[in-house]
mmCIF file of C-alpha atoms in Angstrom:
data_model
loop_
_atom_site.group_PDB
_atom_site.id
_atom_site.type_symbol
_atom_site.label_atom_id
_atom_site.label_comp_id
_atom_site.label_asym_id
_atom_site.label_seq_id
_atom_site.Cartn_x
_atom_site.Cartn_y
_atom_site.Cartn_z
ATOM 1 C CA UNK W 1 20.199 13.805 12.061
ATOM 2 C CA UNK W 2 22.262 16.569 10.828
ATOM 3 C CA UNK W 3 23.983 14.034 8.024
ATOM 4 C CA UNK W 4 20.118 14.139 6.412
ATOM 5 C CA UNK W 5 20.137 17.790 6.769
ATOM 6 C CA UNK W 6 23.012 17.854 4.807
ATOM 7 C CA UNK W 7 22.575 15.922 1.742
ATOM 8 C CA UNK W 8 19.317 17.684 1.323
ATOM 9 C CA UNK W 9 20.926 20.664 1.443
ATOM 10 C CA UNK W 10 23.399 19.562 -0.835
ATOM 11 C CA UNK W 11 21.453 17.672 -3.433
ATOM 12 C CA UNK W 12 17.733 18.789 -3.056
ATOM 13 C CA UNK W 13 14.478 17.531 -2.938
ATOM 14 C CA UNK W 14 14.212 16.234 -6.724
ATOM 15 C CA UNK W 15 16.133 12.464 -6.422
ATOM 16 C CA UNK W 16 14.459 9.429 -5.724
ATOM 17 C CA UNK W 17 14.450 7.390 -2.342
ATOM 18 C CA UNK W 18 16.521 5.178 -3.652
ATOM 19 C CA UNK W 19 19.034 7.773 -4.478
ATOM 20 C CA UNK W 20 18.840 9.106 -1.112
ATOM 21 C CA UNK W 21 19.080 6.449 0.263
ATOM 22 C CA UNK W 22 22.693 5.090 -1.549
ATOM 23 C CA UNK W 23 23.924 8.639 -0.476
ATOM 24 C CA UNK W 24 22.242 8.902 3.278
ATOM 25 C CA UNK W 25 24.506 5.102 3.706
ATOM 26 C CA UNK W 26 27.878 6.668 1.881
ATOM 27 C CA UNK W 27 27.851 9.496 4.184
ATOM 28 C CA UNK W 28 26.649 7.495 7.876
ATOM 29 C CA UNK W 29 30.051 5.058 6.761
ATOM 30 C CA UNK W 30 32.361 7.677 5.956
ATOM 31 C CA UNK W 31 31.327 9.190 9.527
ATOM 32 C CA UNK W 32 32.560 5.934 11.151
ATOM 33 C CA UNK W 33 28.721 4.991 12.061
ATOM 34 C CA UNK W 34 27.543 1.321 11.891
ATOM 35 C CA UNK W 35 24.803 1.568 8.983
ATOM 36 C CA UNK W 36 23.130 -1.253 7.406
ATOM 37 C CA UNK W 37 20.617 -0.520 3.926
ATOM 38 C CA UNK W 38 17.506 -2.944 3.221
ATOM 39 C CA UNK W 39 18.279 -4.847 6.083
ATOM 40 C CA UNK W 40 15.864 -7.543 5.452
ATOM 41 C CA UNK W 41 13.571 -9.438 8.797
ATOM 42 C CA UNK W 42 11.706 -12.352 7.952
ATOM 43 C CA UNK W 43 8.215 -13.155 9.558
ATOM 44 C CA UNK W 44 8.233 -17.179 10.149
ATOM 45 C CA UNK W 45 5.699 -19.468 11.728
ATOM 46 C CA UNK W 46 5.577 -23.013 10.914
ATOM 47 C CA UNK W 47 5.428 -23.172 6.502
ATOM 48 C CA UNK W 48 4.635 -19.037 6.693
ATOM 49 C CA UNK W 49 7.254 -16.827 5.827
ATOM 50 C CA UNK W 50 6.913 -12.923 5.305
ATOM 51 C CA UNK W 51 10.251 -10.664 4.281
ATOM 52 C CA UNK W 52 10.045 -6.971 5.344
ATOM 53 C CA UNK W 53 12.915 -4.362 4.576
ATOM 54 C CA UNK W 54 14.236 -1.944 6.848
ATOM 55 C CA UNK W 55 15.438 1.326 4.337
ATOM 56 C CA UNK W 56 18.389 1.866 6.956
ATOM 57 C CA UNK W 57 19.714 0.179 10.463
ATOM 58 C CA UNK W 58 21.664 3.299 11.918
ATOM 59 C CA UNK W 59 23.296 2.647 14.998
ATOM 60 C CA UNK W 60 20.836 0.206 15.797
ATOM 61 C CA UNK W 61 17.860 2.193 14.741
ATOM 62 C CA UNK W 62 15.567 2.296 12.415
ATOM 63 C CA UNK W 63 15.446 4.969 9.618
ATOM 64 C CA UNK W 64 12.323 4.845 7.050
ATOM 65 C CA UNK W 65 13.462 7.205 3.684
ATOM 66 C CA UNK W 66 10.571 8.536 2.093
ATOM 67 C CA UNK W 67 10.052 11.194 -1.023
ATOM 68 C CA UNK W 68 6.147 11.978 -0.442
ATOM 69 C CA UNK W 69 4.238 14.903 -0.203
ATOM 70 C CA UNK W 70 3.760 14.327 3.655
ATOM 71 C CA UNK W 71 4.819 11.941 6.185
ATOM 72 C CA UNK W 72 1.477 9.707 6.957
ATOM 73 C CA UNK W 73 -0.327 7.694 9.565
ATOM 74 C CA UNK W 74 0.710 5.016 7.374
ATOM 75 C CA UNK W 75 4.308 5.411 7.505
ATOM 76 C CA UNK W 76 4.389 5.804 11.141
ATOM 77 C CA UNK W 77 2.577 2.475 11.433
ATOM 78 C CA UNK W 78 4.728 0.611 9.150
ATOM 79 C CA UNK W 79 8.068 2.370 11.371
ATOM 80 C CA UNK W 80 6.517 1.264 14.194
ATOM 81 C CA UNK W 81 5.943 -2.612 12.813
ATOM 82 C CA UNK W 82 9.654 -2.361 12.076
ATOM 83 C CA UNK W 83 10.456 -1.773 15.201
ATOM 84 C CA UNK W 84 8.440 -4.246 16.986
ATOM 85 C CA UNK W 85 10.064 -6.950 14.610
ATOM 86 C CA UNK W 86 13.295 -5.667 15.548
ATOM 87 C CA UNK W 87 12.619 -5.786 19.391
ATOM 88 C CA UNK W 88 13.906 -2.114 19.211
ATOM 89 C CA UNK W 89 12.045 1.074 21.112
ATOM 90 C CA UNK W 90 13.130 4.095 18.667
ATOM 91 C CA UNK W 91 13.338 4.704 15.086
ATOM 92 C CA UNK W 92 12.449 7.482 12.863
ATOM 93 C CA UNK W 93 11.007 8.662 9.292
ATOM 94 C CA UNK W 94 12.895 11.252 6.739
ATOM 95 C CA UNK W 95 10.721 12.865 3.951
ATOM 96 C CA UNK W 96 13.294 14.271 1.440
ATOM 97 C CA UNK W 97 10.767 15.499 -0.715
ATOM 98 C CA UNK W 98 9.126 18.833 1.097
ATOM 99 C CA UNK W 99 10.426 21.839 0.915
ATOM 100 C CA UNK W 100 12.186 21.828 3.976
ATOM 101 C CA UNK W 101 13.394 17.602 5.227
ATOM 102 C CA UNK W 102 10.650 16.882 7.276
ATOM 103 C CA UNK W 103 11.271 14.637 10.388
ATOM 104 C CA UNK W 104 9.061 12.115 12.316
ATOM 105 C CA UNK W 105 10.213 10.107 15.550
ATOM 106 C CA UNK W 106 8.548 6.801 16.281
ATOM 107 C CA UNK W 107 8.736 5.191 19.661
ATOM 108 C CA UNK W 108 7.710 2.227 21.905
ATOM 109 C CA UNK W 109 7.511 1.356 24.951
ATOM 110 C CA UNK W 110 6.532 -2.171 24.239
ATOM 111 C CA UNK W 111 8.342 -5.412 24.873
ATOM 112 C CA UNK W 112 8.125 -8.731 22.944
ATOM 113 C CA UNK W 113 7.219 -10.152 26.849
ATOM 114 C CA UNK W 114 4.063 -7.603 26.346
ATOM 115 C CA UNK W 115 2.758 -7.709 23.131
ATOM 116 C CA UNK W 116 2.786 -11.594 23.431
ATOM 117 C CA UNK W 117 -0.286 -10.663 26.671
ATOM 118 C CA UNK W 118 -3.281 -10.881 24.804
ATOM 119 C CA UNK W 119 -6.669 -11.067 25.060
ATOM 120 C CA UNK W 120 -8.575 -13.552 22.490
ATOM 121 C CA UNK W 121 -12.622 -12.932 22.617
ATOM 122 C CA UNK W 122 -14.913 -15.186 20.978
ATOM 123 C CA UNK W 123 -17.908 -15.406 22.293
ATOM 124 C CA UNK W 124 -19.803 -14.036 19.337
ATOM 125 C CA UNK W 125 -17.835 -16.562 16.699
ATOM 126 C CA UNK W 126 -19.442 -19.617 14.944
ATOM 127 C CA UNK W 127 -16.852 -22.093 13.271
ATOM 128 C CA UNK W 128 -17.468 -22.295 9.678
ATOM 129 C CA UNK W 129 -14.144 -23.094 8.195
ATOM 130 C CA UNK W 130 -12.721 -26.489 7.845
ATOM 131 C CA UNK W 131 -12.441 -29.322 10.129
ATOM 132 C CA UNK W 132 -8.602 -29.352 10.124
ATOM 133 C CA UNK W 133 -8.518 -25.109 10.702
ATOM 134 C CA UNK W 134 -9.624 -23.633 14.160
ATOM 135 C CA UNK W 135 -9.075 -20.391 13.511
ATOM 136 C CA UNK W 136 -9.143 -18.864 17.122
ATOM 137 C CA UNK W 137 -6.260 -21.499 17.550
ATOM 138 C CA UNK W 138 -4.328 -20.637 14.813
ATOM 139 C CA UNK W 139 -4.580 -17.012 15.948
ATOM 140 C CA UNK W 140 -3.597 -18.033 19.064
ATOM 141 C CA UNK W 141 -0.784 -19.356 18.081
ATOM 142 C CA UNK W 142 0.426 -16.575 15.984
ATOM 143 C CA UNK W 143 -0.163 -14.362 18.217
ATOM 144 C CA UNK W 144 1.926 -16.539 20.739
ATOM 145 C CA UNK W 145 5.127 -16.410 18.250
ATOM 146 C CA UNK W 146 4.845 -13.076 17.309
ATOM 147 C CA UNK W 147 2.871 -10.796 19.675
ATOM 148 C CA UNK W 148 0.012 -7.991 19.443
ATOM 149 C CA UNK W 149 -0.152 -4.930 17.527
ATOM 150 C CA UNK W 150 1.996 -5.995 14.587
ATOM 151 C CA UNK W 151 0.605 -4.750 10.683
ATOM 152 C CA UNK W 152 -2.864 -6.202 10.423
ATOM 153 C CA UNK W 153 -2.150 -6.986 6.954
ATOM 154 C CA UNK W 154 0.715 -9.802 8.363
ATOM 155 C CA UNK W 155 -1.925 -11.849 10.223
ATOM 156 C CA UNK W 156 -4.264 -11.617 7.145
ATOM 157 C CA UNK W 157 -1.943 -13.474 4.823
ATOM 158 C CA UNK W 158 -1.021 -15.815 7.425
ATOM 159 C CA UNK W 159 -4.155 -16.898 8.201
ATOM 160 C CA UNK W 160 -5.204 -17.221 4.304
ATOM 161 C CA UNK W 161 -1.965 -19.026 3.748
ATOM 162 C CA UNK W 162 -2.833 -21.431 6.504
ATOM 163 C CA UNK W 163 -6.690 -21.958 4.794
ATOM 164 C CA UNK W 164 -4.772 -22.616 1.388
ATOM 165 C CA UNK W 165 -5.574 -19.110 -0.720
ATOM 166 C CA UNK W 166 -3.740 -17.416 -3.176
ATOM 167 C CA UNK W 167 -1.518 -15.022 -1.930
ATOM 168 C CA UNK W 168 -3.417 -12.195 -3.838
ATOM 169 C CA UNK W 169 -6.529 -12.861 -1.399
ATOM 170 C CA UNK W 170 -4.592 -10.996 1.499
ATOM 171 C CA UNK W 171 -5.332 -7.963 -0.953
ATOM 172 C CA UNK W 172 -9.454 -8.094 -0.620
ATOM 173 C CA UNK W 173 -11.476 -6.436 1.856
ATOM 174 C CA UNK W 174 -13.501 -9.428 1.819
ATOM 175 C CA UNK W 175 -12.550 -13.262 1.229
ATOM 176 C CA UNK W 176 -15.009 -15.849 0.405
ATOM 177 C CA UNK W 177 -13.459 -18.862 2.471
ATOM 178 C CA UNK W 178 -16.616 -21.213 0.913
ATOM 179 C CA UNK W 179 -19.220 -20.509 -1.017
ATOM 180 C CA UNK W 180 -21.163 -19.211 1.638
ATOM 181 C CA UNK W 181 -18.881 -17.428 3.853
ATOM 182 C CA UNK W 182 -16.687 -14.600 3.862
ATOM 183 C CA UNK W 183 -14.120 -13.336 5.805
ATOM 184 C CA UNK W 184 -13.128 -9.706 6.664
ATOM 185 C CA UNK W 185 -10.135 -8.204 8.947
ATOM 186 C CA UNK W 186 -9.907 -4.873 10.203
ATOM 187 C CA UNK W 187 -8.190 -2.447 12.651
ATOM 188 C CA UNK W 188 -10.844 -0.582 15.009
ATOM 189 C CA UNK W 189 -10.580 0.796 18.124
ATOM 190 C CA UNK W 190 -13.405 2.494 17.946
ATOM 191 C CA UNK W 191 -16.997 2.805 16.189
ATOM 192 C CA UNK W 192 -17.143 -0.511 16.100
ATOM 193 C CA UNK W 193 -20.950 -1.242 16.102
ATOM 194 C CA UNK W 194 -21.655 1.495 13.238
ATOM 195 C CA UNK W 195 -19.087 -0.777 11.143
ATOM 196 C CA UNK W 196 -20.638 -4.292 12.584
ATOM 197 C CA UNK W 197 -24.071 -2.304 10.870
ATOM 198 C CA UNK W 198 -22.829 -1.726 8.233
ATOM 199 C CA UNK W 199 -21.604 -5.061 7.404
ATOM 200 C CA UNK W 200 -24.705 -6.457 8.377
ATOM 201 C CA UNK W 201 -26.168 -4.645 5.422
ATOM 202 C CA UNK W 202 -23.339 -5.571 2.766
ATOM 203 C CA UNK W 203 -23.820 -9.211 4.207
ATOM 204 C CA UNK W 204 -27.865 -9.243 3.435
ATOM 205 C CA UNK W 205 -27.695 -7.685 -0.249
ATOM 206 C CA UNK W 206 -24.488 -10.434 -0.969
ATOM 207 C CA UNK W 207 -25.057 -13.945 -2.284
ATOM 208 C CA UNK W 208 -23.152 -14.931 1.346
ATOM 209 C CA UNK W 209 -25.087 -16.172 4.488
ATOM 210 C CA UNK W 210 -22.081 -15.532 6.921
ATOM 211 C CA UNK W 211 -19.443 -12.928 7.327
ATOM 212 C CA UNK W 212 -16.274 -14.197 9.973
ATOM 213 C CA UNK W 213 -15.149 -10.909 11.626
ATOM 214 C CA UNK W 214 -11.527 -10.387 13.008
ATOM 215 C CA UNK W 215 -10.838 -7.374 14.286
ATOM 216 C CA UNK W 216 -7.436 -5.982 16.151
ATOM 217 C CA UNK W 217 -7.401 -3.396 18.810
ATOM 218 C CA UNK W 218 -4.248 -3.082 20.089
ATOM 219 C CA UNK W 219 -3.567 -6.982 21.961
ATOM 220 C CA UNK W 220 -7.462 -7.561 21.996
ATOM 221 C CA UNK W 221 -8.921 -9.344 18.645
ATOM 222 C CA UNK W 222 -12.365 -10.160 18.559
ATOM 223 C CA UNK W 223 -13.540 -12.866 16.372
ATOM 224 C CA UNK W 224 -17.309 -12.290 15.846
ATOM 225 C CA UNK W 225 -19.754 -14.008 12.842
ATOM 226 C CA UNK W 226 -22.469 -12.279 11.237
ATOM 227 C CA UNK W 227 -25.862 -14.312 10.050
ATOM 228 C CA UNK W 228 -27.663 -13.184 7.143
ATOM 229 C CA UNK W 229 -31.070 -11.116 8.104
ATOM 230 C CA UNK W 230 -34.062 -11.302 5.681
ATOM 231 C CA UNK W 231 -35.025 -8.141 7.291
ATOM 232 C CA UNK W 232 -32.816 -5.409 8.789
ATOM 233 C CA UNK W 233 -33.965 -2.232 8.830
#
């Protein structure tokens, strides 16, 4: 947007996001557009609650104000979540920090009506957590509320809230949900038996005798359990 292109021409690449982004909001108003900073959506289902905050609503879309070296895979996917929360197709990332404003567009095509088609396998999954937790249901049912192909990370600390963990479990790569089982999200769409391998061999060198896999590809999550192996070569 040529407003960006201005401040950064004005005021450089040297000021913090925050600063940009104070300066970015003075300059959308005094243009007469509708512009709304850390516009805060909240996450709910049931006792959960999650708070995310949008750097900028501009006209309805979302702008993501960064001051990094590049614009990342990482940044597009949290845009992208953003936008999905929002029920909104279009937003876009500004990197102030480069030596010329770098620019990223995120888009979707995806509807709240389509994320919430999903496809729930479990054939490979043996119940190990608690009586009063089905965890296929209660994924289920989040995905029901909230749809597909949201941040990973959201489910992760819903589902942990759900089983009673500290907060600061949503932070591990692995979780022990009892003393003999762990459990372990990712995000793979592809090369998934080299990583089901290698967690087979984590799984026989740990103290654990079962690993509960969920993994998200796009709207299909596979919940799979690994047994330990006294030999695996």
């Amino acid at each position: 947007m040529a407003l960006a292109f201005d401040l950064y021409n004005s005021i450089g690449n040297l000021w913090d996001e925050n600063d940009y982004k104070a300066k970015l909001l003075e300059r959308c108003l005094a243009s007469g557009l509708h512009a709304l900073p850390e516009v805060q959506v909240k996450v709910e289902f049931k006792d959960f609650c999650k708070p995310y905050f949008i750097d900028l609503l501009i006209e309805g879309a979302v702008y993501e104000l960064k001051t990094v070296e590049g614009i990342t895979s990482p940044n597009e996917s949290q845009t992208l979540n953003y936008l999905f929360l929002t029920n909104t197709q279009h937003g876009k990332i500004i990197n102030f920090r480069p030596d010329s404003l770098e620019r990223r567009f995120v888009s979707t095509s995806l509807t709240l009506d389509q994320r919430q088609s999903f496809f729930l396998k479990t054939d490979d999954w043996i119940e190990a957590q608690p009586a009063n937790l089905h965890l296929p249901d209660l994924l289920a049912e989040l995905l029901n509320e909230w749809g597909a192909y949201l941040n990973i990370q959201l489910y992760k600390e819903a589902v942990l809230f759900f089983m009673e963990h500290p907060s600061e479990d949503a932070n591990t790569r692995f979780c022990a949900t009892s003393p003999d089982t762990l459990l372990h999200f990712t995000g793979l769409s592809r090369k998934k038996a080299s990583y089901e391998k290698n967690l087979q061999k984590y799984l026989n060198a740990s103290e654990f005798e079962q690993i509960d896999w969920i993994n998200f590809d796009q709207n299909e999550i596979e919940l799979s359990s690994l047994r330990k192996k006294l030999f695996c070569h």
